[in-house]
Coordinates of N, CA and C in Angstrom, one line a residue:
T1 N 98.0 -23.2 -14.7 CA 99.4 -22.6 -14.5 C 100.3 -23.3 -15.5
I2 N 101.1 -22.5 -16.2 CA 102.1 -23.0 -17.1 C 103.5 -22.9 -16.5
V3 N 104.2 -24.0 -16.3 CA 105.5 -24.0 -15.6 C 106.6 -23.8 -16.7
N4 N 107.4 -22.8 -16.4 CA 108.6 -22.6 -17.4 C 109.5 -23.8 -17.3
P5 N 109.8 -24.4 -18.5 CA 110.7 -25.6 -18.5 C 112.1 -25.3 -18.0
D6 N 112.5 -24.0 -18.3 CA 113.8 -23.6 -17.8 C 114.0 -23.7 -16.3
T7 N 112.9 -23.3 -15.6 CA 112.9 -23.4 -14.2 C 113.0 -24.8 -13.7
T8 N 112.2 -25.7 -14.2 CA 112.3 -27.1 -13.8 C 113.6 -27.8 -14.2
F9 N 114.1 -27.4 -15.3 CA 115.4 -27.9 -15.7 C 116.5 -27.5 -14.7
W10 N 116.6 -26.2 -14.4 CA 117.6 -25.8 -13.4 C 117.5 -26.5 -12.1
V11 N 116.2 -26.7 -11.7 CA 116.1 -27.5 -10.4 C 116.6 -28.9 -10.5
F12 N 116.0 -29.6 -11.5 CA 116.4 -31.0 -11.6 C 117.8 -31.2 -12.2
G13 N 118.2 -30.3 -13.0 CA 119.6 -30.4 -13.5 C 120.6 -30.2 -12.5
S14 N 120.4 -29.2 -11.6 CA 121.3 -28.9 -10.5 C 121.3 -30.1 -9.5
A15 N 120.1 -30.6 -9.3 CA 120.1 -31.8 -8.4 C 120.8 -33.0 -8.9
T16 N 120.6 -33.2 -10.2 CA 121.3 -34.3 -10.9 C 122.8 -34.2 -10.8
L17 N 123.3 -33.0 -11.0 CA 124.8 -32.7 -10.9 C 125.2 -33.0 -9.4
L18 N 124.5 -32.5 -8.5 CA 124.9 -32.6 -7.1 C 124.9 -34.1 -6.6
T19 N 123.8 -34.8 -7.0 CA 123.7 -36.2 -6.6 C 124.8 -37.1 -7.3
F20 N 125.2 -36.7 -8.5 CA 126.2 -37.5 -9.1 C 127.6 -37.2 -8.5
I21 N 127.8 -36.0 -8.1 CA 129.0 -35.7 -7.4 C 129.0 -36.4 -6.0
A22 N 127.9 -36.5 -5.4 CA 127.8 -37.3 -4.2 C 128.1 -38.7 -4.4
Y23 N 127.7 -39.2 -5.6 CA 128.0 -40.6 -5.9 C 129.5 -40.8 -6.0
T24 N 130.2 -39.9 -6.6 CA 131.7 -40.0 -6.7 C 132.3 -40.0 -5.3
Q25 N 131.7 -39.4 -4.3 CA 132.2 -39.3 -3.0 C 132.0 -40.6 -2.2
F26 N 130.8 -41.2 -2.4 CA 130.4 -42.3 -1.5 C 130.2 -43.6 -2.3
R27 N 129.9 -43.5 -3.6 CA 129.7 -44.7 -4.5 C 128.7 -45.7 -3.9
T28 N 127.6 -45.2 -3.5 CA 126.5 -46.0 -2.9 C 125.3 -46.1 -3.9
R29 N 124.5 -47.2 -3.7 CA 123.4 -47.4 -4.6 C 122.4 -46.3 -4.6
Q30 N 122.1 -45.8 -3.4 CA 121.1 -44.8 -3.3 C 121.4 -43.5 -4.2
F31 N 122.7 -43.2 -4.3 CA 123.0 -42.0 -5.1 C 122.9 -42.4 -6.6
V32 N 123.1 -43.6 -7.0 CA 122.8 -44.1 -8.4 C 121.3 -43.9 -8.7
I33 N 120.5 -44.4 -7.7 CA 119.0 -44.3 -7.9 C 118.6 -42.9 -8.0
L34 N 119.1 -42.1 -7.1 CA 118.7 -40.7 -7.0 C 119.1 -39.9 -8.3
T35 N 120.3 -40.2 -8.7 CA 120.8 -39.5 -10.0 C 120.0 -39.9 -11.2
T36 N 119.6 -41.2 -11.2 CA 118.8 -41.7 -12.3 C 117.4 -41.0 -12.4
I37 N 116.8 -40.9 -11.2 CA 115.5 -40.3 -11.2 C 115.5 -38.8 -11.6
L38 N 116.5 -38.1 -11.0 CA 116.6 -36.7 -11.3 C 117.1 -36.4 -12.7
F39 N 117.9 -37.3 -13.2 CA 118.3 -37.1 -14.6 C 117.1 -37.3 -15.6
G40 N 116.3 -38.3 -15.3 CA 115.1 -38.5 -16.1 C 114.1 -37.3 -16.0
L41 N 114.0 -36.7 -14.8 CA 113.2 -35.5 -14.7 C 113.8 -34.3 -15.4
A42 N 115.1 -34.2 -15.4 CA 115.8 -33.1 -16.1 C 115.6 -33.3 -17.6
L43 N 115.7 -34.5 -18.1 CA 115.4 -34.7 -19.5 C 114.0 -34.4 -19.9
A44 N 113.0 -34.7 -19.0 CA 111.6 -34.4 -19.3 C 111.4 -32.9 -19.2
S45 N 112.2 -32.2 -18.5 CA 112.0 -30.8 -18.4 C 112.5 -30.1 -19.6
K46 N 113.7 -30.5 -20.1 CA 114.3 -29.8 -21.3 C 115.3 -30.8 -21.9
Y47 N 115.3 -30.9 -23.2 CA 116.2 -31.8 -23.9 C 117.7 -31.5 -23.7
V48 N 118.0 -30.3 -23.4 CA 119.4 -29.9 -23.2 C 120.0 -30.6 -22.1
A49 N 119.3 -31.4 -21.3 CA 119.8 -32.2 -20.3 C 120.7 -33.3 -20.8
V50 N 120.7 -33.5 -22.1 CA 121.6 -34.5 -22.7 C 123.0 -34.2 -22.5
I51 N 123.3 -32.9 -22.1 CA 124.7 -32.5 -21.9 C 125.3 -33.4 -20.7
F52 N 124.4 -34.0 -19.9 CA 124.9 -34.8 -18.8 C 125.6 -36.1 -19.3
F53 N 125.3 -36.5 -20.6 CA 125.9 -37.8 -21.1 C 127.4 -37.7 -21.0
P54 N 128.1 -36.6 -21.6 CA 129.5 -36.5 -21.4 C 129.9 -35.9 -20.1
F55 N 129.0 -35.1 -19.5 CA 129.4 -34.5 -18.2 C 129.6 -35.4 -17.1
F56 N 128.8 -36.5 -17.0 CA 129.0 -37.5 -16.0 C 130.4 -38.1 -16.1
L57 N 130.8 -38.4 -17.3 CA 132.1 -39.0 -17.5 C 133.2 -38.0 -17.2
L58 N 133.0 -36.7 -17.5 CA 133.9 -35.7 -17.1 C 134.1 -35.6 -15.6
I59 N 133.0 -35.7 -14.8 CA 133.0 -35.6 -13.4 C 133.8 -36.8 -12.8
L60 N 133.6 -38.0 -13.4 CA 134.4 -39.2 -13.0 C 135.9 -39.0 -13.3
G61 N 136.2 -38.4 -14.5 CA 137.6 -38.2 -14.8 C 138.3 -37.2 -13.8
I62 N 137.5 -36.1 -13.4 CA 138.1 -35.2 -12.4 C 138.2 -35.9 -11.1
D63 N 137.3 -36.7 -10.7 CA 137.4 -37.4 -9.5 C 138.6 -38.3 -9.5
Y64 N 138.8 -39.0 -10.6 CA 140.0 -39.9 -10.7 C 141.3 -39.1 -10.5
L65 N 141.3 -37.9 -11.2 CA 142.5 -37.1 -11.2 C 142.8 -36.6 -9.8
F66 N 141.8 -36.1 -9.1 CA 142.1 -35.4 -7.8 C 142.2 -36.4 -6.6
H67 N 141.6 -37.6 -6.8 CA 141.7 -38.6 -5.7 C 142.4 -39.9 -6.2
A68 N 143.4 -39.7 -7.0 CA 144.1 -40.8 -7.6 C 144.7 -41.8 -6.6
R69 N 145.3 -41.3 -5.6 CA 146.0 -42.2 -4.7 C 145.0 -43.0 -3.8
K70 N 143.9 -42.4 -3.5 CA 142.9 -43.1 -2.7 C 142.1 -44.1 -3.6
L71 N 141.8 -43.7 -4.8 CA 141.0 -44.6 -5.7 C 141.7 -45.7 -6.4
F72 N 143.0 -45.5 -6.6 CA 143.8 -46.4 -7.4 C 145.0 -46.9 -6.6
P73 N 144.8 -47.6 -5.4 CA 145.9 -48.1 -4.6 C 146.6 -49.2 -5.2
D74 N 145.9 -50.1 -6.0 CA 146.6 -51.2 -6.6 C 145.8 -51.6 -7.9
P75 N 146.4 -52.4 -8.8 CA 145.7 -52.7 -10.1 C 144.3 -53.4 -9.9
T76 N 144.2 -54.3 -9.0 CA 143.0 -55.1 -8.8 C 141.8 -54.2 -8.4
S77 N 142.1 -53.3 -7.3 CA 141.1 -52.4 -6.9 C 140.7 -51.4 -7.9
S78 N 141.7 -51.0 -8.7 CA 141.5 -50.0 -9.7 C 140.6 -50.5 -10.8
A79 N 140.8 -51.8 -11.2 CA 139.9 -52.4 -12.2 C 138.5 -52.5 -11.7
R80 N 138.3 -52.9 -10.5 CA 137.0 -53.1 -9.9 C 136.3 -51.7 -9.9
L81 N 137.0 -50.7 -9.5 CA 136.4 -49.4 -9.5 C 135.9 -48.9 -10.9
I82 N 136.8 -49.1 -11.9 CA 136.4 -48.6 -13.2 C 135.2 -49.4 -13.7
V83 N 135.2 -50.7 -13.6 CA 134.0 -51.5 -14.0 C 132.8 -51.1 -13.3
R84 N 132.8 -50.8 -12.0 CA 131.6 -50.4 -11.3 C 131.2 -49.0 -11.8
D85 N 132.1 -48.1 -12.0 CA 131.7 -46.8 -12.4 C 131.1 -46.7 -13.8
V86 N 131.7 -47.5 -14.7 CA 131.2 -47.5 -16.1 C 129.8 -48.2 -16.1
R87 N 129.6 -49.2 -15.3 CA 128.3 -49.9 -15.2 C 127.3 -48.9 -14.7
N88 N 127.6 -48.2 -13.6 CA 126.7 -47.3 -13.0 C 126.4 -46.1 -13.9
Y89 N 127.4 -45.7 -14.7 CA 127.2 -44.6 -15.7 C 126.1 -45.0 -16.7
Y90 N 126.3 -46.2 -17.2 CA 125.3 -46.6 -18.2 C 123.9 -47.0 -17.6
L91 N 123.9 -47.4 -16.4 CA 122.6 -47.6 -15.7 C 121.9 -46.3 -15.5
I92 N 122.6 -45.2 -15.1 CA 122.0 -43.9 -14.9 C 121.5 -43.4 -16.3
V93 N 122.3 -43.5 -17.3 CA 121.9 -42.9 -18.6 C 120.7 -43.7 -19.2
A94 N 120.8 -45.1 -19.2 CA 119.7 -45.9 -19.8 C 118.4 -45.8 -19.0
L95 N 118.5 -45.9 -17.7 CA 117.3 -45.8 -16.9 C 116.7 -44.4 -16.8
G96 N 117.6 -43.4 -16.9 CA 117.1 -42.0 -16.9 C 116.4 -41.7 -18.2
V97 N 116.9 -42.2 -19.4 CA 116.2 -42.1 -20.6 C 114.9 -42.9 -20.6
A98 N 114.9 -44.1 -20.0 CA 113.6 -44.9 -19.9 C 112.6 -44.1 -19.1
L99 N 113.0 -43.5 -18.0 CA 112.0 -42.7 -17.2 C 111.5 -41.5 -18.0
F100 N 112.4 -40.9 -18.8 CA 111.9 -39.8 -19.7 C 110.9 -40.3 -20.7
A101 N 111.1 -41.5 -21.3 CA 110.2 -42.0 -22.3 C 108.9 -42.3 -21.6
L102 N 108.9 -42.8 -20.4 CA 107.6 -43.1 -19.7 C 106.8 -41.8 -19.5
M103 N 107.5 -40.7 -19.2 CA 106.8 -39.4 -19.0 C 106.4 -38.8 -20.3
M104 N 107.0 -39.2 -21.4 CA 106.6 -38.7 -22.7 C 106.3 -39.9 -23.6
P105 N 105.1 -40.4 -23.6 CA 104.7 -41.6 -24.3 C 105.0 -41.6 -25.8
A106 N 105.0 -40.4 -26.4 CA 105.2 -40.3 -27.8 C 106.6 -40.8 -28.1
A107 N 107.5 -40.8 -27.2 CA 108.9 -41.3 -27.4 C 108.9 -42.9 -27.5
I108 N 107.9 -43.5 -26.8 CA 107.7 -44.9 -26.9 C 107.0 -45.3 -28.2
V109 N 106.0 -44.6 -28.6 CA 105.3 -44.9 -29.8 C 106.1 -44.7 -31.0
D110 N 106.9 -43.6 -31.0 CA 107.8 -43.3 -32.2 C 109.2 -43.2 -31.7
P111 N 110.0 -44.2 -32.0 CA 111.5 -44.2 -31.6 C 112.2 -43.1 -32.1
E112 N 111.8 -42.5 -33.2 CA 112.5 -41.4 -33.8 C 112.5 -40.2 -32.9
I113 N 111.3 -40.0 -32.2 CA 111.2 -38.9 -31.2 C 112.2 -39.1 -30.1
L114 N 112.3 -40.4 -29.6 CA 113.2 -40.7 -28.5 C 114.6 -40.4 -28.9
Y115 N 115.0 -40.8 -30.1 CA 116.3 -40.6 -30.7 C 116.6 -39.1 -30.7
E116 N 115.7 -38.3 -31.3 CA 115.9 -36.9 -31.5 C 116.0 -36.1 -30.2
S117 N 115.3 -36.7 -29.2 CA 115.3 -36.0 -27.9 C 116.5 -36.4 -27.0
T118 N 117.3 -37.3 -27.4 CA 118.4 -37.8 -26.6 C 119.7 -37.7 -27.4
I119 N 120.3 -38.8 -27.9 CA 121.5 -38.7 -28.6 C 121.4 -38.1 -29.9
G120 N 120.2 -38.0 -30.5 CA 120.0 -37.3 -31.8 C 119.8 -35.8 -31.6
F121 N 119.9 -35.3 -30.4 CA 119.8 -33.9 -30.2 C 121.0 -33.2 -30.9
P122 N 120.7 -32.0 -31.6 CA 121.7 -31.4 -32.4 C 123.1 -31.2 -31.8
G123 N 124.1 -31.8 -32.4 CA 125.5 -31.8 -31.9 C 125.8 -32.8 -30.9
M124 N 124.9 -33.6 -30.4 CA 125.2 -34.6 -29.3 C 125.7 -35.9 -29.8
L125 N 125.3 -36.4 -31.0 CA 125.7 -37.7 -31.4 C 127.2 -37.9 -31.5
P126 N 128.0 -37.0 -32.1 CA 129.5 -37.2 -32.0 C 130.0 -37.2 -30.6
I127 N 129.5 -36.3 -29.8 CA 130.0 -36.3 -28.4 C 129.6 -37.6 -27.7
F128 N 128.4 -38.1 -27.9 CA 128.0 -39.3 -27.2 C 128.9 -40.5 -27.7
L129 N 129.2 -40.5 -29.0 CA 130.1 -41.6 -29.5 C 131.5 -41.5 -28.9
V130 N 132.0 -40.3 -28.7 CA 133.3 -40.2 -28.0 C 133.2 -40.7 -26.6
T131 N 132.1 -40.4 -25.9 CA 132.0 -40.9 -24.5 C 131.9 -42.5 -24.5
V132 N 131.2 -43.0 -25.5 CA 131.1 -44.5 -25.6 C 132.5 -45.1 -25.8
A133 N 133.2 -44.5 -26.7 CA 134.6 -44.9 -27.1 C 135.5 -44.9 -25.8
L134 N 135.4 -43.8 -25.1 CA 136.2 -43.7 -23.8 C 135.8 -44.7 -22.8
T135 N 134.6 -45.0 -22.6 CA 134.2 -46.0 -21.7 C 134.6 -47.4 -22.1
L136 N 134.6 -47.7 -23.4 CA 135.1 -49.0 -23.9 C 136.6 -49.1 -23.7
I137 N 137.3 -48.0 -23.9 CA 138.8 -48.0 -23.6 C 139.0 -48.3 -22.2
L138 N 138.3 -47.7 -21.3 CA 138.4 -47.9 -19.8 C 138.1 -49.4 -19.5
L139 N 137.1 -49.9 -20.1 CA 136.7 -51.3 -19.8 C 137.8 -52.3 -20.3
A140 N 138.3 -52.0 -21.5 CA 139.3 -52.9 -22.1 C 140.5 -52.8 -21.2
D141 N 140.9 -51.7 -20.7 CA 142.0 -51.5 -19.8 C 141.8 -52.3 -18.5
A142 N 140.6 -52.2 -18.0 CA 140.2 -52.8 -16.7 C 140.3 -54.4 -16.9
F143 N 139.7 -54.9 -18.0 CA 139.6 -56.3 -18.1 C 140.9 -57.0 -18.6
L144 N 141.6 -56.3 -19.5 CA 142.8 -56.9 -20.1 C 144.1 -56.5 -19.4
L145 N 144.2 -55.3 -18.8 CA 145.4 -54.9 -18.2 C 145.3 -54.6 -16.7
K146 N 144.1 -54.9 -16.1 CA 143.9 -54.6 -14.7 C 144.0 -53.1 -14.4
A147 N 143.5 -52.3 -15.4 CA 143.5 -50.9 -15.3 C 144.9 -50.2 -15.1
R148 N 145.9 -51.0 -15.5 CA 147.3 -50.4 -15.3 C 147.5 -49.1 -16.1
L149 N 147.0 -49.1 -17.3 CA 147.2 -47.9 -18.1 C 146.5 -46.7 -17.5
T150 N 145.2 -46.8 -17.1 CA 144.5 -45.7 -16.5 C 145.1 -45.3 -15.2
R151 N 145.5 -46.3 -14.4 CA 146.2 -46.0 -13.1 C 147.5 -45.2 -13.3
M152 N 148.3 -45.6 -14.3 CA 149.5 -45.0 -14.6 C 149.3 -43.5 -15.0
I153 N 148.3 -43.3 -15.8 CA 148.0 -41.9 -16.3 C 147.5 -41.0 -15.2
V154 N 146.6 -41.5 -14.4 CA 146.0 -40.6 -13.3 C 147.1 -40.3 -12.2
L155 N 147.9 -41.3 -11.9 CA 148.9 -41.2 -10.9 C 150.0 -40.2 -11.4
A156 N 150.3 -40.2 -12.7 CA 151.3 -39.3 -13.3 C 150.7 -37.9 -13.3
L157 N 149.4 -37.7 -13.5 CA 148.9 -36.4 -13.6 C 148.5 -35.8 -12.2
H158 N 148.3 -36.7 -11.3 CA 147.8 -36.3 -10.0 C 148.6 -35.2 -9.3
P159 N 150.0 -35.2 -9.3 CA 150.7 -34.1 -8.7 C 150.5 -32.8 -9.4
H160 N 150.1 -32.8 -10.6 CA 149.9 -31.5 -11.4 C 148.4 -31.1 -11.5
R161 N 147.6 -31.7 -10.7 CA 146.1 -31.5 -10.8 C 145.7 -30.1 -10.6
H162 N 146.4 -29.3 -9.8 CA 146.1 -27.9 -9.5 C 146.3 -27.0 -10.7
I163 N 147.1 -27.5 -11.7 CA 147.2 -26.7 -12.9 C 145.9 -26.6 -13.6
L164 N 145.1 -27.7 -13.5 CA 143.7 -27.7 -14.2 C 142.9 -26.6 -13.5
E165 N 142.9 -26.5 -12.2 CA 142.1 -25.5 -11.5 C 142.5 -24.1 -12.0
R166 N 143.8 -23.9 -12.0 CA 144.3 -22.5 -12.4 C 143.9 -22.2 -13.8
I167 N 144.0 -23.2 -14.7 CA 143.6 -22.9 -16.1 C 142.1 -22.6 -16.2
T168 N 141.3 -23.3 -15.4 CA 139.9 -23.1 -15.4 C 139.5 -21.7 -14.9
Y169 N 140.1 -21.3 -13.8 CA 139.9 -20.0 -13.2 C 140.4 -18.9 -14.1
A170 N 141.5 -19.1 -14.7 CA 142.1 -18.1 -15.6 C 141.2 -17.9 -16.8
L171 N 140.7 -19.0 -17.4 CA 139.9 -18.9 -18.5 C 138.6 -18.1 -18.2
L172 N 138.0 -18.4 -17.1 CA 136.7 -17.7 -16.7 C 137.0 -16.2 -16.5
L173 N 138.1 -16.0 -15.7 CA 138.4 -14.6 -15.4 C 138.7 -13.8 -16.6
L174 N 139.6 -14.3 -17.5 CA 140.0 -13.6 -18.7 C 138.8 -13.4 -19.6
S175 N 137.9 -14.4 -19.7 CA 136.7 -14.2 -20.6 C 135.8 -13.1 -20.1
C176 N 135.6 -13.1 -18.8 CA 134.7 -12.0 -18.2 C 135.4 -10.7 -18.4
L177 N 136.7 -10.5 -18.2 CA 137.3 -9.3 -18.3 C 137.3 -8.8 -19.8
F178 N 137.5 -9.8 -20.7 CA 137.4 -9.5 -22.1 C 136.1 -8.9 -22.5
V179 N 135.0 -9.6 -22.1 CA 133.7 -9.1 -22.4 C 133.4 -7.7 -21.8
L180 N 133.9 -7.5 -20.6 CA 133.7 -6.1 -20.0 C 134.5 -5.1 -20.7
F181 N 135.7 -5.3 -21.0 CA 136.5 -4.4 -21.7 C 136.0 -4.1 -23.1
N182 N 135.5 -5.2 -23.8 CA 135.0 -5.0 -25.1 C 133.7 -4.2 -25.1
W183 N 132.9 -4.3 -24.1 CA 131.7 -3.5 -23.9 C 132.1 -2.0 -23.6
I184 N 133.0 -1.8 -22.7 CA 133.4 -0.5 -22.3 C 134.0 0.2 -23.5
S185 N 134.8 -0.5 -24.4 CA 135.4 0.1 -25.5 C 134.6 0.1 -26.8
K186 N 133.3 -0.2 -26.6 CA 132.3 -0.2 -27.7 C 132.7 -1.1 -28.8
N187 N 132.9 -2.4 -28.4 CA 133.2 -3.5 -29.4 C 134.5 -3.2 -30.2
S188 N 135.5 -2.7 -29.6 CA 136.7 -2.4 -30.3 C 137.5 -3.7 -30.5
L189 N 137.3 -4.7 -29.7 CA 138.0 -6.0 -29.8 C 137.3 -7.0 -30.7
V190 N 136.0 -7.2 -30.4 CA 135.2 -8.1 -31.3 C 133.9 -7.4 -31.5
D191 N 133.5 -7.2 -32.7 CA 132.3 -6.5 -33.0 C 131.1 -7.4 -32.8
L192 N 130.3 -7.2 -31.8 CA 129.1 -8.0 -31.5 C 127.8 -7.2 -31.8
S193 N 128.0 -6.0 -32.3 CA 126.8 -5.1 -32.6 C 125.9 -5.7 -33.7
H194 N 126.4 -6.5 -34.6 CA 125.6 -7.0 -35.7 C 124.9 -8.3 -35.3
I195 N 125.1 -8.7 -34.0 CA 124.4 -10.0 -33.6 C 123.3 -9.6 -32.6
P196 N 122.0 -9.7 -33.0 CA 120.9 -9.4 -32.1 C 120.9 -10.4 -31.0
F197 N 120.4 -10.1 -29.8 CA 120.4 -11.0 -28.7 C 119.8 -12.4 -29.0
Y198 N 118.7 -12.4 -29.7 CA 118.0 -13.7 -30.0 C 118.6 -14.4 -31.2
A199 N 119.6 -13.8 -31.8 CA 120.2 -14.5 -33.0 C 120.9 -15.8 -32.6
K200 N 121.3 -15.9 -31.4 CA 122.0 -17.2 -31.0 C 121.0 -18.4 -31.1
T201 N 119.7 -18.2 -31.2 CA 118.8 -19.3 -31.3 C 118.6 -19.7 -32.8
K202 N 119.2 -18.9 -33.7 CA 119.1 -19.2 -35.1 C 120.3 -19.9 -35.7
D203 N 120.1 -20.5 -36.8 CA 121.2 -21.2 -37.5 C 122.4 -20.2 -37.8
S204 N 122.0 -19.0 -38.1 CA 123.0 -18.0 -38.6 C 124.0 -17.7 -37.5
F205 N 123.6 -17.9 -36.2 CA 124.5 -17.6 -35.1 C 125.7 -18.6 -35.2
T206 N 125.5 -19.8 -35.6 CA 126.6 -20.8 -35.6 C 127.2 -20.9 -37.0
Q207 N 126.5 -20.5 -38.0 CA 127.1 -20.6 -39.4 C 127.8 -19.4 -39.9
E208 N 127.4 -18.2 -39.4 CA 128.0 -17.0 -40.0 C 129.0 -16.4 -39.1
N209 N 129.3 -16.9 -37.9 CA 130.2 -16.4 -37.0 C 131.3 -17.4 -36.6
P210 N 132.5 -17.0 -36.5 CA 133.6 -17.9 -36.1 C 133.4 -18.3 -34.6
Y211 N 134.1 -19.4 -34.3 CA 133.8 -20.0 -32.9 C 134.2 -19.0 -31.8
I212 N 135.2 -18.2 -32.0 CA 135.6 -17.3 -30.9 C 134.5 -16.2 -30.6
V213 N 133.8 -15.8 -31.7 CA 132.7 -14.9 -31.5 C 131.6 -15.5 -30.8
R214 N 131.3 -16.7 -31.1 CA 130.2 -17.5 -30.4 C 130.5 -17.7 -29.0
F215 N 131.8 -18.0 -28.7 CA 132.3 -18.2 -27.3 C 132.1 -16.9 -26.5
I216 N 132.5 -15.8 -27.1 CA 132.4 -14.5 -26.4 C 130.9 -14.1 -26.2
M217 N 130.1 -14.4 -27.2 CA 128.7 -14.0 -27.2 C 128.0 -14.8 -26.0
E218 N 128.4 -16.0 -25.8 CA 127.8 -16.8 -24.8 C 128.2 -16.3 -23.4
F219 N 129.3 -15.6 -23.3 CA 129.7 -15.0 -22.0 C 129.0 -13.7 -21.7
V220 N 128.5 -13.0 -22.7 CA 127.9 -11.7 -22.5 C 126.7 -11.8 -21.5
P221 N 125.7 -12.7 -21.7 CA 124.6 -12.8 -20.7 C 125.1 -13.3 -19.3
L222 N 126.2 -14.1 -19.3 CA 126.7 -14.5 -18.0 C 127.3 -13.3 -17.2
V223 N 128.0 -12.5 -17.9 CA 128.6 -11.3 -17.2 C 127.6 -10.3 -16.8
F224 N 126.6 -10.0 -17.7 CA 125.7 -8.9 -17.4 C 124.4 -9.4 -16.7
A225 N 124.3 -10.7 -16.4 CA 123.2 -11.1 -15.7 C 123.5 -11.3 -14.2
L226 N 124.8 -11.2 -13.8 CA 125.2 -11.4 -12.4 C 125.4 -10.1 -11.8
T227 N 125.2 -10.0 -10.5 CA 125.5 -8.8 -9.7 C 127.1 -8.7 -9.7
P228 N 127.6 -7.5 -9.5 CA 129.0 -7.3 -9.5 C 129.7 -8.2 -8.4
L229 N 129.1 -8.3 -7.2 CA 129.6 -9.1 -6.1 C 129.7 -10.5 -6.5
T230 N 128.7 -11.1 -7.1 CA 128.7 -12.5 -7.5 C 129.7 -12.7 -8.6
L231 N 129.8 -11.8 -9.6 CA 130.8 -11.9 -10.7 C 132.2 -11.9 -10.1

């Protein structure tokens, strides 16, 4: 029996996401261990799991923003929280990659394979470098300023946190409506007829089309793969 890697990725990827969210709620060791194991399995399922490198940090940022008053009561506690979160972030990433390497011995024999399967994945290196830079800034703030800068920013943004929700919902809704209207009007807004469905797997999809066309094209299967009620 041949198992579809997409299936295993959706299972382990979803589980990775949920366990890391659970970590932000409880910040216990068992959720660090669980997330590490599931992340390693997600990487072994499909290399696209490298998207969790920045996504873990994004989840932490959203948690800081929405629970700022609870998480940042004073500078000392804030600094401890940031140091612990950054440490656990790198533990999950490093040990998850190590688990992936154990399940794919070629990555141990040839470091180039390990690199290309993780941070060397197309488009991931600059994103990973940005996440590293952000964690270093957070650590510098925690050690040098007792997280006063981070605390000041999240507490200032905290009262306006629901704007982020509205922007996200509006973007999703408008994108879906745009795709539907464009289809009903026979590509009168953006002509997608020259892009075959499988073209997005080719270099021409990213090189010959502007970003807005690629963005809309990625929404097409999302809109037409869901039932109307779910959408």
